[in-house]
Short mmCIF file of C-alpha atoms in Angstrom, two decimals:
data_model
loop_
_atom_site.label_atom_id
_atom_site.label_comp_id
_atom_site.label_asym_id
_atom_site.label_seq_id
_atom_site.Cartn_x
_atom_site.Cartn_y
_atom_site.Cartn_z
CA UNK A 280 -19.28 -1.90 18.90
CA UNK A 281 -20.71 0.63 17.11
CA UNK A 282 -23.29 1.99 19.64
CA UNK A 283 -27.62 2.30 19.14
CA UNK A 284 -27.92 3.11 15.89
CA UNK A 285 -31.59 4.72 15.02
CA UNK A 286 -32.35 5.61 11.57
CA UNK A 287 -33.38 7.94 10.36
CA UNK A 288 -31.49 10.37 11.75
CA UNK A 289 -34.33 13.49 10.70
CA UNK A 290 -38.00 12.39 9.31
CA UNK A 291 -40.43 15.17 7.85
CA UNK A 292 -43.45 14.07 7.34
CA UNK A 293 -47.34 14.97 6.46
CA UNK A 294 -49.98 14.95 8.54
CA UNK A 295 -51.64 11.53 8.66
CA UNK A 296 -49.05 9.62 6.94
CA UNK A 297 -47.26 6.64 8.84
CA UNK A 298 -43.81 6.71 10.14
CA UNK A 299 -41.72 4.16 11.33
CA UNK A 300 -38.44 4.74 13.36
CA UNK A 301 -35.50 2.29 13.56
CA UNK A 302 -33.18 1.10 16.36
CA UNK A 303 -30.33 -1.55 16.33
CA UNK A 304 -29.43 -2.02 20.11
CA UNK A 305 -25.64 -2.95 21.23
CA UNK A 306 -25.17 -6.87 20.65
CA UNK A 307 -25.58 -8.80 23.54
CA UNK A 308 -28.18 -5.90 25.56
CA UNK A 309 -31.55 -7.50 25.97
CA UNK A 310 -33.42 -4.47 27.34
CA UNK A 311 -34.15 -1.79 24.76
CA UNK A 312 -36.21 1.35 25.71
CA UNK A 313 -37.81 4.22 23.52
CA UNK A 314 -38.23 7.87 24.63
CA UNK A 315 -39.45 10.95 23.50
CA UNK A 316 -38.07 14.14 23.90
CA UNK A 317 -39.40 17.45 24.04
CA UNK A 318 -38.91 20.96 25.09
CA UNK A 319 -42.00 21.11 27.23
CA UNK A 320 -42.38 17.59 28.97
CA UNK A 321 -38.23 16.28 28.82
CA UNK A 322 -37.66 12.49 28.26
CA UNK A 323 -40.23 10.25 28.99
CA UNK A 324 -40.26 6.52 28.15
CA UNK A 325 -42.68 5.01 25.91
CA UNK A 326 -42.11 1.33 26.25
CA UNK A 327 -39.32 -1.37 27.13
CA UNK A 328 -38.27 -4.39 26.10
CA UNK A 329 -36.96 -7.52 27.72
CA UNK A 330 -35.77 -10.20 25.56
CA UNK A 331 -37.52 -8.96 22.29
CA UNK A 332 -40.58 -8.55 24.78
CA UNK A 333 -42.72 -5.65 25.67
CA UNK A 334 -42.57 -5.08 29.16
CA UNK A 335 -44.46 -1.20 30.26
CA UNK A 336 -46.03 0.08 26.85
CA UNK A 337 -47.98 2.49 29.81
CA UNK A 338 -45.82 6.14 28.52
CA UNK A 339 -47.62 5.43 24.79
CA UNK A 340 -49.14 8.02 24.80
CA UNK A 341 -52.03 6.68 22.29
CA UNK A 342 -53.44 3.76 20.15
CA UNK A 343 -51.70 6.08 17.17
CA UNK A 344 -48.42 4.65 18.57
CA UNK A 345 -47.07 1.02 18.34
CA UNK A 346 -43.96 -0.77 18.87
CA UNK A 347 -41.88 -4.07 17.91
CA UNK A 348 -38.66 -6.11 18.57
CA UNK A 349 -39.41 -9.16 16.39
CA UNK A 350 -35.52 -10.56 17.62
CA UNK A 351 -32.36 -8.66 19.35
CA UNK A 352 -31.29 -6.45 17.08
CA UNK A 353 -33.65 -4.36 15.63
CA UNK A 354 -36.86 -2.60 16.91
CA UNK A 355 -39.33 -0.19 15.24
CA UNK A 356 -41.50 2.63 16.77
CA UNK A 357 -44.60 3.46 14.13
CA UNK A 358 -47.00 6.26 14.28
CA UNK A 359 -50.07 5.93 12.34
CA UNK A 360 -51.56 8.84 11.54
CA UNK A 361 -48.75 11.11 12.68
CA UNK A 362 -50.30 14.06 13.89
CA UNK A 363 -48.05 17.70 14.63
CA UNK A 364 -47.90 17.03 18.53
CA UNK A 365 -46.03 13.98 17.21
CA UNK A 366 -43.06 16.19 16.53
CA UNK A 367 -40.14 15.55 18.74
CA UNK A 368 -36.86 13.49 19.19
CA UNK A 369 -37.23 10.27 19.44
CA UNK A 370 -34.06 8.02 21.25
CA UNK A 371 -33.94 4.40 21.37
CA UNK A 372 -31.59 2.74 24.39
CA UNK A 373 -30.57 -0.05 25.10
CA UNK A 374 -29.02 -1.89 28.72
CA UNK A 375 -27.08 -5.45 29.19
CA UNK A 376 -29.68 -6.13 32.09
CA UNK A 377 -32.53 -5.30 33.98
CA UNK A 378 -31.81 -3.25 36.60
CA UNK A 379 -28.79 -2.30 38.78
CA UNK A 380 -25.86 -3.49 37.37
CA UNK A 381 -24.92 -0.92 34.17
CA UNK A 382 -26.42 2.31 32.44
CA UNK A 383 -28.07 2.66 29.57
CA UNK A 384 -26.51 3.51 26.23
CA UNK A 385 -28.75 5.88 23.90
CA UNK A 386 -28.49 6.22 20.31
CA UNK A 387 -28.40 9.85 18.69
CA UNK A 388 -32.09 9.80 17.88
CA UNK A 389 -34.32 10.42 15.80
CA UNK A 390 -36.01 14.05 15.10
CA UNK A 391 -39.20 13.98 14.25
CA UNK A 392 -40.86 16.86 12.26
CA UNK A 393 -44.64 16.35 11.44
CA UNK A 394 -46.25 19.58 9.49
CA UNK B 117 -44.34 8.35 40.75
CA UNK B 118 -40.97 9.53 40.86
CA UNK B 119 -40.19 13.10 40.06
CA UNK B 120 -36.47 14.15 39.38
CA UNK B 121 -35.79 18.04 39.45
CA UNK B 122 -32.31 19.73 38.83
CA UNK B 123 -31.05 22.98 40.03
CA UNK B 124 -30.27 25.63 38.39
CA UNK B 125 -32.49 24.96 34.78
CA UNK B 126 -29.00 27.27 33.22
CA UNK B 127 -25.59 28.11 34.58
CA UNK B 128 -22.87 30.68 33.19
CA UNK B 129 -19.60 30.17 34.68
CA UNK B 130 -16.32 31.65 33.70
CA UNK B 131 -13.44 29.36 32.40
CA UNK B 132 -11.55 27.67 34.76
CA UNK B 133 -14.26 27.65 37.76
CA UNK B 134 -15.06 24.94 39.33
CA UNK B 135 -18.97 24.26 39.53
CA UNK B 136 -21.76 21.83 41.18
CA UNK B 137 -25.03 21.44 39.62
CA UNK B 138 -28.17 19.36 41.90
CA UNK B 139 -30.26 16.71 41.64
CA UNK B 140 -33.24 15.90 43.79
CA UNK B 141 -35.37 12.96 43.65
CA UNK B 142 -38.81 11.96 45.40
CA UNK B 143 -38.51 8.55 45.98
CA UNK B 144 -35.39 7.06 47.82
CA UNK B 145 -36.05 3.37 46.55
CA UNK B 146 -33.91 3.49 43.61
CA UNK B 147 -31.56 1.16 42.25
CA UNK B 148 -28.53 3.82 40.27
CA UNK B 149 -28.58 7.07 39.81
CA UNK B 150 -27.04 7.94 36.24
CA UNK B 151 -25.91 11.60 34.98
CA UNK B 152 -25.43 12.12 31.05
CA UNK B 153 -24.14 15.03 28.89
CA UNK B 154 -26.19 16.18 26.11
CA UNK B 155 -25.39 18.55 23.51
CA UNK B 156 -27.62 20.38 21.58
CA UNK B 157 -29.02 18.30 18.56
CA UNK B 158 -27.17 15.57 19.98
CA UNK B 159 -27.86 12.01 21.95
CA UNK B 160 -26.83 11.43 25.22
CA UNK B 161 -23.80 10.51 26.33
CA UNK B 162 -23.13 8.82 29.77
CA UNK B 163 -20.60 10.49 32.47
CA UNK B 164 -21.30 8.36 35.93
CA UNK B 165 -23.05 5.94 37.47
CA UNK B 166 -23.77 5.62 40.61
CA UNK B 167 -25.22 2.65 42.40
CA UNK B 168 -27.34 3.08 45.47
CA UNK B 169 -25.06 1.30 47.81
CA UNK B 170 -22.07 3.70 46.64
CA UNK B 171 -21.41 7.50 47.68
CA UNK B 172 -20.03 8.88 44.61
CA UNK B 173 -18.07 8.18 41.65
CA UNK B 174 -15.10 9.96 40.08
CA UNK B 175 -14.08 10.14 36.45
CA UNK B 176 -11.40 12.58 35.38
CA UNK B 177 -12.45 16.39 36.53
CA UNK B 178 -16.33 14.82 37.34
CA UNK B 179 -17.18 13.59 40.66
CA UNK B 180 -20.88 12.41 41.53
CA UNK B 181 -22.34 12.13 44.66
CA UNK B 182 -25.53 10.36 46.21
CA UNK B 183 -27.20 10.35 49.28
CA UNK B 184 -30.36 7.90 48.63
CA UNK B 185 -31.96 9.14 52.25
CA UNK B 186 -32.23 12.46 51.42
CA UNK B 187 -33.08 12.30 47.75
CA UNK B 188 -30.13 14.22 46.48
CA UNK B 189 -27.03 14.05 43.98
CA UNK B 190 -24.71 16.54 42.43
CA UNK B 191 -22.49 16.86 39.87
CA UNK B 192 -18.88 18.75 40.58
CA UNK B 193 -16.40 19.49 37.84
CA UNK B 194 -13.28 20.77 38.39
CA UNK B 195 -11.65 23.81 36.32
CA UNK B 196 -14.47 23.80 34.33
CA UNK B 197 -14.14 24.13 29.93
CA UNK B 198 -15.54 25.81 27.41
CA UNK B 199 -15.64 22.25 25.83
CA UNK B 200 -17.79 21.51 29.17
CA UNK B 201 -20.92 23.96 27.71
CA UNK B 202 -23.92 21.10 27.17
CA UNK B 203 -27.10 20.59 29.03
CA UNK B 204 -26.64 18.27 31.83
CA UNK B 205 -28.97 15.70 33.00
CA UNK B 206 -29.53 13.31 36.43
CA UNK B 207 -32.13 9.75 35.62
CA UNK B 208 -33.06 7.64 38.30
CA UNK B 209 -33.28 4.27 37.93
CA UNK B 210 -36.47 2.36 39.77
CA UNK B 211 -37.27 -1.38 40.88
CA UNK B 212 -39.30 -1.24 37.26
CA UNK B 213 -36.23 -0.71 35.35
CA UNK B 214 -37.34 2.77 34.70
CA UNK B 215 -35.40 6.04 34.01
CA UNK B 216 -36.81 8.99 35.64
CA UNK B 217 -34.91 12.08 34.39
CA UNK B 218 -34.71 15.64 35.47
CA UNK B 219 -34.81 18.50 32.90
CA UNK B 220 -31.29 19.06 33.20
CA UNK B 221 -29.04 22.28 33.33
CA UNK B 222 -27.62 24.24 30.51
CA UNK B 223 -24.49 24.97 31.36
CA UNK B 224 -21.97 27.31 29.79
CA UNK B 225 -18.55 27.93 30.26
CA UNK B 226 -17.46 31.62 29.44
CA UNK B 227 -13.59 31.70 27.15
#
């Protein structure tokens, strides 16, 4: 298997234009997670998915952000209107279950620049 | 909520030591205890799991601990690398299927 894949792998972008980040989760996971990472506040978690559904969207951190798994394999992140404070790394991860039984595998992420 | 913190924030060791780096939790109600390697610019990688009916967890020159009642892990490695030079970091995992992670240790080992 070839790991979570995100893409892109860098994204510079304008003020106020959309962006849209991509993550393929490891066949046969059905939890995928999306966190932000930044110097001053570390990983947090935006929202999780079980079974292509949205389980805690409560780390969003505002309407500006959405997020979708329309079936297993692939899930997008959108900002719209990216703002600076947007600028970070974004990772996507995905699990086999909920819960105890195994880790989480991240992808290599996503860095965001917004200017 | 559940706050993670690791000890030291940085670390500079001299090759061939061996080291421990610390990781505290708040809540003791957690399901694993995970630590990953991350080098700069890169993802992260995973090094051990632990679950929280286990003690600890060896893999190659790495050996976790956990003691759930006290809120508290660590990290040894033996004979420590320069290859070993990343930032280190402990996540929690919570009934909610949550990761909780510290803000990990920048370690560096010294040729």
């Amino acid at each position: 298997d070839a790991g979570v894949i995100q893409s892109p792998r860098h994204e510079v972008t304008e003020m106020g234009q959309e962006v849209t980040l991509r993550c393929k989760p490891i066949s046969g996971h059905n939890s995928l997670f999306w966190y932000r990472q930044t110097m001053m506040r570390g990983l947090e978690l935006l929202i999780y998915f079980n079974n292509n559904v949205p389980i805690d969207d409560s780390g969003m951190p505002e309407d500006r952000f959405s997020a979708k798994m329309p079936n297993a394999s692939f899930s997008t992140l959108k900002i719209q209107p990216s703002e600076p404070r947007d600028s970070a790394v974004y990772f996507c991860a995905s699990s086999p279950l909920t819960g105890t039984a195994s880790g989480y595998t991240f992808g290599s992420g996503t860095r965001l620049t917004v200017v | 909520k559940q706050e993670v913190t690791q000890i030291p924030a940085a670390l500079s060791v001299p090759e061939g030591e061996n080291l421990v780096l610390n990781c505290s939790f708040t809540d003791s109600a957690i399901y694993n205890l995970q630590w990953f390697r991350q080098d700069p610019g890169k993802g992260l990688t995973s090094l051990l799991l632990i679950q929280s009916s286990q003690r600890e967890q060896t893999s190659g020159r790495l050996n976790a601990s956990l003691d759930k009642s006290s809120g508290r892990s660590t990290l040894y490695i033996a004979a420590s690398q320069p290859g070993d030079s990343a930032t280190y970091l402990c996540a929690v995992m919570t009934g909610a299927n949550n990761l909780f992670f510290g803000t990990g240790t920048r370690l560096t080992v010294i040729p």
